[in-house]
PDB file of C-alpha atoms in Angstrom:
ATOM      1  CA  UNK A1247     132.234 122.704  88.339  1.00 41.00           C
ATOM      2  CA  UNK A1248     132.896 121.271  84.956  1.00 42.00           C
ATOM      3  CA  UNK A1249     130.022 119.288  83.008  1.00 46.00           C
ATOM      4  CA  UNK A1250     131.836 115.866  83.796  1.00 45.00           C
ATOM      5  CA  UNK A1251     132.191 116.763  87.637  1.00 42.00           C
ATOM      6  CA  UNK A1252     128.306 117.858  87.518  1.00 42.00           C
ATOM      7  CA  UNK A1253     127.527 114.638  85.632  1.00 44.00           C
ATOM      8  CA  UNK A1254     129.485 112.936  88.093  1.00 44.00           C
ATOM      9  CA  UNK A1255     127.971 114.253  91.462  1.00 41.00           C
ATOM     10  CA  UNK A1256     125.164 114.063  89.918  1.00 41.00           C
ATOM     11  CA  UNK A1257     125.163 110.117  89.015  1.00 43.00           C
ATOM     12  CA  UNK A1258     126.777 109.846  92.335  1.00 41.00           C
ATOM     13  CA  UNK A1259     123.434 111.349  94.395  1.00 39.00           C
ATOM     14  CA  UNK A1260     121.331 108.302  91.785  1.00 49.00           C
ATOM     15  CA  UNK A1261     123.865 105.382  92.414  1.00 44.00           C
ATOM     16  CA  UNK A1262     122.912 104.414  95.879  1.00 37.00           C
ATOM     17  CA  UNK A1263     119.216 104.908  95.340  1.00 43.00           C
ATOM     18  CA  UNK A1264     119.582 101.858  93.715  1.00 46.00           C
ATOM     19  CA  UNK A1265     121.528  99.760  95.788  1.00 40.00           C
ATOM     20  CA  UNK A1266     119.276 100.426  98.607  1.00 40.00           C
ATOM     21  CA  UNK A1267     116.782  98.256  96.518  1.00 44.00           C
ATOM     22  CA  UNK A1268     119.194  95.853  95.911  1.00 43.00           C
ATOM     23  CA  UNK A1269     119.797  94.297  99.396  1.00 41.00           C
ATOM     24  CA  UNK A1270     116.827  91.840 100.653  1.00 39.00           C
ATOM     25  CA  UNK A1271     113.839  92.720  99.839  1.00 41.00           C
ATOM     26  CA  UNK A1272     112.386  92.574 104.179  1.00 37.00           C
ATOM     27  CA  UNK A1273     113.167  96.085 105.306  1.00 35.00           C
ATOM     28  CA  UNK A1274     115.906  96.770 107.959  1.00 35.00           C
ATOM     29  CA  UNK A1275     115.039  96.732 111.703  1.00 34.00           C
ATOM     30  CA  UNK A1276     113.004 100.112 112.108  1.00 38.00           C
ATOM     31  CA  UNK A1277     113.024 100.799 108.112  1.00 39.00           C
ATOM     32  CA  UNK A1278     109.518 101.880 106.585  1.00 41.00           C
ATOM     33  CA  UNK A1279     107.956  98.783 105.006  1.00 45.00           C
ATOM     34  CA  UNK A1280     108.158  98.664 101.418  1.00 50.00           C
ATOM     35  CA  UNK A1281     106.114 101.303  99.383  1.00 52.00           C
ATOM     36  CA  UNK A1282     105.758 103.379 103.032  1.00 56.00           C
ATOM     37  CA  UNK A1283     108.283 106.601 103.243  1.00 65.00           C
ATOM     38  CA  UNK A1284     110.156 108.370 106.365  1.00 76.00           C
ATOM     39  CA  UNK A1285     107.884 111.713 106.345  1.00 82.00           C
ATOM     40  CA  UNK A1286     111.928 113.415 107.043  1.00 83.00           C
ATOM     41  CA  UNK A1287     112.636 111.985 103.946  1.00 82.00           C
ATOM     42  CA  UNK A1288     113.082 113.589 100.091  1.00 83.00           C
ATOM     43  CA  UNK A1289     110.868 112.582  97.677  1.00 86.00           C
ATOM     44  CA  UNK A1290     112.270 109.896  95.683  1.00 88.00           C
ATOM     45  CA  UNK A1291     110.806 110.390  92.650  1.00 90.00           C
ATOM     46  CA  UNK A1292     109.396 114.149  92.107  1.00 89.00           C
ATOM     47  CA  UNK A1293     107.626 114.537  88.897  1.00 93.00           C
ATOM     48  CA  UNK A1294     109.364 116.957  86.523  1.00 93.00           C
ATOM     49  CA  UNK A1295     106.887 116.489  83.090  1.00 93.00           C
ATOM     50  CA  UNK A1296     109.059 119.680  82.147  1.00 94.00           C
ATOM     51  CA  UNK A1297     111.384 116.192  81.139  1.00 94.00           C
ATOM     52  CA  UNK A1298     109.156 114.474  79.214  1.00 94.00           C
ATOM     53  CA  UNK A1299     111.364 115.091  75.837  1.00 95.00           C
ATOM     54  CA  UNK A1300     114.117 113.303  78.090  1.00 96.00           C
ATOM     55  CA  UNK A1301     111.921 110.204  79.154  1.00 97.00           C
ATOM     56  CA  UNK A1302     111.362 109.986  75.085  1.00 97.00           C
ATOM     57  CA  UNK A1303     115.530 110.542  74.578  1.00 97.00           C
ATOM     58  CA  UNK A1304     115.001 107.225  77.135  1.00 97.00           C
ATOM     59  CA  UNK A1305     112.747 105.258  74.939  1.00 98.00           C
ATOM     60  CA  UNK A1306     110.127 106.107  77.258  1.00 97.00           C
ATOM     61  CA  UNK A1307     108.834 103.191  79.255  1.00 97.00           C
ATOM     62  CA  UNK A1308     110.103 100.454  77.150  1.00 98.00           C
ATOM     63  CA  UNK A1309     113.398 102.060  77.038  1.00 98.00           C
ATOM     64  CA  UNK A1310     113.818 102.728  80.977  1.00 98.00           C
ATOM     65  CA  UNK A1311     112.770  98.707  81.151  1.00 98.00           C
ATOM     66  CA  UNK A1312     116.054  97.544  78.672  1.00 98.00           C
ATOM     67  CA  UNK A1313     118.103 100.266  80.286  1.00 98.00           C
ATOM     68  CA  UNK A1314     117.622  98.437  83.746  1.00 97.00           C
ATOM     69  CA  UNK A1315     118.043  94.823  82.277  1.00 98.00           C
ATOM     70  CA  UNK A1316     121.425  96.350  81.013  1.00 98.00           C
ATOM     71  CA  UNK A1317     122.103  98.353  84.331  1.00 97.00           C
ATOM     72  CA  UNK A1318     121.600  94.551  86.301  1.00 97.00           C
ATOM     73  CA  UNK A1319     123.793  92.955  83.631  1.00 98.00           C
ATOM     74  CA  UNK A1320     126.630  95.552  84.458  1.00 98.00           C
ATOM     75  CA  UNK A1321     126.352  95.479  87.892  1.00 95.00           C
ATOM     76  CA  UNK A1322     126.874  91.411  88.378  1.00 97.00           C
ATOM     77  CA  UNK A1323     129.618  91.611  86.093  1.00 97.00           C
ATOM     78  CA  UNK A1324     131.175  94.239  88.435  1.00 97.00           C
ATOM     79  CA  UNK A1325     132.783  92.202  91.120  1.00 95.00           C
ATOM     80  CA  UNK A1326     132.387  95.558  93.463  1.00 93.00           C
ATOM     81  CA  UNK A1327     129.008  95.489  92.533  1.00 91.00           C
ATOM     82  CA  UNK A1328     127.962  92.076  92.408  1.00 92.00           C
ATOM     83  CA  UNK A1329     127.744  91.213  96.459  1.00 88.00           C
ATOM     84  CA  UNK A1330     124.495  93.984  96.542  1.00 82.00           C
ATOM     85  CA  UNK A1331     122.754  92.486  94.153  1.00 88.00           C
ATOM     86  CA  UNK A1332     123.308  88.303  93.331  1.00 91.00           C
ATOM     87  CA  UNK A1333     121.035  87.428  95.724  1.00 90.00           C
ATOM     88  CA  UNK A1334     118.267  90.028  95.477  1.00 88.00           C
ATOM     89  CA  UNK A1335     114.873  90.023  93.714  1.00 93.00           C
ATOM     90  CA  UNK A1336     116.190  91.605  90.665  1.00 95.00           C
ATOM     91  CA  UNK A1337     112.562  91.610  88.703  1.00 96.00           C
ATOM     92  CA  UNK A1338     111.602  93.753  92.019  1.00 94.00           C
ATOM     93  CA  UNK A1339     114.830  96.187  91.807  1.00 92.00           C
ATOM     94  CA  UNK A1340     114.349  97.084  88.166  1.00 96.00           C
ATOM     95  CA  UNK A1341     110.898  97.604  88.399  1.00 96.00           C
ATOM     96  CA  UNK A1342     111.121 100.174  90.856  1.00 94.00           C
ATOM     97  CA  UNK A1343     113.677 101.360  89.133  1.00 94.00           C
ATOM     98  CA  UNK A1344     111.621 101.873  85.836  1.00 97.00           C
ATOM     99  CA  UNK A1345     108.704 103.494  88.087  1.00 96.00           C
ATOM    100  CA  UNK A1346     111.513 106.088  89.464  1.00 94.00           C
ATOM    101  CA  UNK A1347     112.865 107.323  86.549  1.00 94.00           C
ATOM    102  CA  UNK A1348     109.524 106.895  84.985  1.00 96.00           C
ATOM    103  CA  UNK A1349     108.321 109.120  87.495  1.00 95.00           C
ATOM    104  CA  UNK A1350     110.833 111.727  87.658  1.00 94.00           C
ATOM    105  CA  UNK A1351     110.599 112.406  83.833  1.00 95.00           C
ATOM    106  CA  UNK A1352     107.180 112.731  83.738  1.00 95.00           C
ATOM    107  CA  UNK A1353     106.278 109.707  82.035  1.00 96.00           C
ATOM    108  CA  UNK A1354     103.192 109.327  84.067  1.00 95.00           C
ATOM    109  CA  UNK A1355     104.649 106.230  86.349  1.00 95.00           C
ATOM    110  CA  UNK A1356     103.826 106.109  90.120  1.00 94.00           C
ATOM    111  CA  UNK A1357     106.648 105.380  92.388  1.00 94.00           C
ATOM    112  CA  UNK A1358     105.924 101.758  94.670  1.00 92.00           C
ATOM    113  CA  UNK A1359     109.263 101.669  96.696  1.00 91.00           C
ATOM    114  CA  UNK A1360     110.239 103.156 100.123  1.00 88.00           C
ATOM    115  CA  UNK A1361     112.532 106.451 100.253  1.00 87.00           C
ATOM    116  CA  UNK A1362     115.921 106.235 100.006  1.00 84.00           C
ATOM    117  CA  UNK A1363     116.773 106.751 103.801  1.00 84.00           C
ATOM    118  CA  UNK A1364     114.668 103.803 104.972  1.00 86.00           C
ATOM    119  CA  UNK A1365     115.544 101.993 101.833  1.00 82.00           C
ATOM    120  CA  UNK A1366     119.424 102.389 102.923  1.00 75.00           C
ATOM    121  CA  UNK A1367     119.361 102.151 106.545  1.00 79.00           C
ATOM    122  CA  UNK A1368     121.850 100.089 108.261  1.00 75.00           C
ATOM    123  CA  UNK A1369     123.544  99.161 104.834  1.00 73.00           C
ATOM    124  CA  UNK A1370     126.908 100.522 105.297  1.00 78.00           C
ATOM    125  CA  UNK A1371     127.018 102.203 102.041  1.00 81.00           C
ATOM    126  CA  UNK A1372     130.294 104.537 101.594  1.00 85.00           C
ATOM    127  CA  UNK A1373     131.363 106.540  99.139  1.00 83.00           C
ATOM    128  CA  UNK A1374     133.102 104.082  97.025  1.00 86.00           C
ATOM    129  CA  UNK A1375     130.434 101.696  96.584  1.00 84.00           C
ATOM    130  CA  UNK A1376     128.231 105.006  95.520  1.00 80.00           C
ATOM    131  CA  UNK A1377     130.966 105.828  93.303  1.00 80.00           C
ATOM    132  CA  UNK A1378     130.884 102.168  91.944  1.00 85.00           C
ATOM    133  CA  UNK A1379     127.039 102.410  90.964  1.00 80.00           C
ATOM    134  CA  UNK A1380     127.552 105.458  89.577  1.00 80.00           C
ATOM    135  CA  UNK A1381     130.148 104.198  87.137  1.00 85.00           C
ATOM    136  CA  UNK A1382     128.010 101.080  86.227  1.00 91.00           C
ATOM    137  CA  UNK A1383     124.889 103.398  85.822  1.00 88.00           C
ATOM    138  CA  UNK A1384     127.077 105.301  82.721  1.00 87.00           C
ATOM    139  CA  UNK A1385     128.116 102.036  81.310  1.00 95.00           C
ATOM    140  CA  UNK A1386     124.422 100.786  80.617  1.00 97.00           C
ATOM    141  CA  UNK A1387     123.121 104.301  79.603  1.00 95.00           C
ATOM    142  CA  UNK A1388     126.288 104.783  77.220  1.00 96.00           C
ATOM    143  CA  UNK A1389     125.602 101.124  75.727  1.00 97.00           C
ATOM    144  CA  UNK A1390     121.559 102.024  75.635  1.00 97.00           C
ATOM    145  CA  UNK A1391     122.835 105.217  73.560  1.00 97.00           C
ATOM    146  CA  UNK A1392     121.014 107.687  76.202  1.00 97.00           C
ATOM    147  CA  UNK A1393     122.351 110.827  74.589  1.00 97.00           C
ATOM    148  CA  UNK A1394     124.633 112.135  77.196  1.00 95.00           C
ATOM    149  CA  UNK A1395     122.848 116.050  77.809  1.00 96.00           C
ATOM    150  CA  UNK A1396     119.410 113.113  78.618  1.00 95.00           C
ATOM    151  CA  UNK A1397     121.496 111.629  80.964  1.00 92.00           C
ATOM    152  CA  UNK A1398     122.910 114.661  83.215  1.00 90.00           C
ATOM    153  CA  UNK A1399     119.174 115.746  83.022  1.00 92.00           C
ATOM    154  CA  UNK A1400     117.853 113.118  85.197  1.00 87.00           C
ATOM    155  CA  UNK A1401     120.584 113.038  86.792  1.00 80.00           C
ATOM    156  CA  UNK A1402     120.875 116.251  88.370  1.00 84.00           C
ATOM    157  CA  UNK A1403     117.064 115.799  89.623  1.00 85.00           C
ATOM    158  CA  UNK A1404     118.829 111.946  91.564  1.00 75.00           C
ATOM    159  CA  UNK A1405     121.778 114.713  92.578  1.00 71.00           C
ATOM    160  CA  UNK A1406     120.146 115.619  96.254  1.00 76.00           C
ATOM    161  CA  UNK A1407     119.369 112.081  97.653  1.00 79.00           C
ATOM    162  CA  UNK A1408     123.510 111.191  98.025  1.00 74.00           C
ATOM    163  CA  UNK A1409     122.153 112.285 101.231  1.00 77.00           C
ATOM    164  CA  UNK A1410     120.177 109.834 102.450  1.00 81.00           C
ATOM    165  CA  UNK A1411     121.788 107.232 100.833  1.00 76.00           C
ATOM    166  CA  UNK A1412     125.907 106.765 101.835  1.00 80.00           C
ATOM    167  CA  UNK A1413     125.350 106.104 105.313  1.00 81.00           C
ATOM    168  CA  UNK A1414     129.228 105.473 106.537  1.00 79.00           C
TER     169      UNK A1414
END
C-alpha cells in the first residue's frame, strides 16, 4: 500500500469518529450515555506520548483547538457534510475532538466522549460519508499547515475504529 492509500485508510478509520459526535447530542436508543463506553468497544483515544513531537507538529493544545474550528468550517461548507453537523452542539463536537487527539498524542488530555460504536449507533453511516470526512479532515489540516508525515501519524493510530464507526 502506497503512502497516499495508507494516509487514506488511515483518515478514513478517523472520519466517522467524528461524525458520530456530530448528530444530537441525547444518545441513540440503547447507546452508552455520553462520557460512558461499550466495554466491546476500542479505546477511542489510547495514549501514545511516544507522539508527543507530533502533538507539538499540531501546535499542541492550542493548535488541535484552531484545527477543529477549521475542520467545522470545512465541514458546513461541504454540502455532503453539512446535514451531520448544522444542527449539532458544535462547541461540544470540537471539544471532544481536541481531548481525542489530545489524548492520543500524548498531550496529557483525558478523553470525555462515548466510544465510537455507541457514539455511531443507528446513524446509517456508509462508506461515502466516511470517505467525505476524511477528505474534509485533510482540507483543515493542509490549511492549518500540519506537516503531512504529523498527519499520517495520528492517523494511523484513528486507522482501527472504521470499524465501529460505518455502520451500513
Amino acid at each position: 500500500m502506497n503512502l497516499y492509500n495508507h494516509a487514506l485508510a488511515t483518515a478514513l478509520s478517523f472520519g466517522l469518529a467524528f461524525t458520530a459526535a456530530a448528530q444530537s447530542p441525547a444518545p441513540t436508543a440503547g447507546a452508552a450515555p455520553a462520557g460512558q463506553q461499550d466495554p466491546t468497544a476500542r479505546n477511542p483515544a489510547p495514549v501514545h506520548p511516544e507522539l508527543k513531537g507530533v502533538f507539538q507538529d499540531f501546535g499542541s493544545e492550542p493548535g488541535l483547538t484552531a484545527l477543529m474550528d477549521e475542520f467545522m468550517a470545512v465541514m458546513l461548507e461541504d454540502p455532503r457534510m453539512r446535514p451531520f453537523f448544522e444542527n449539532t452542539d458544535q462547541p461540544r463536537i470540537k471539544r471532544q475532538l481536541v481531548e481525542q487527539f489530545c489524548a492520543i498524542l500524548g498531550g496529557g488530555c483525558a478523553y470525555s466522549g462515548r466510544d465510537m460504536k455507541s457514539s455511531h449507533a443507528g446513524l446509517g453511516i456508509d462508506r461515502a460519508d466516511f470517505n467525505a470526512l476524511v477528505e474534509d479532515l485533510q482540507v483543515a489540516m493542509d490549511r492549518k499547515g500540519v506537516p503531512f508525515r504529523s498527519q499520517n501519524k495520528l492517523l494511523a493510530i484513528l486507522a482501527p475504529m472504521h470499524r465501529e464507526v460505518i455502520t451500513r
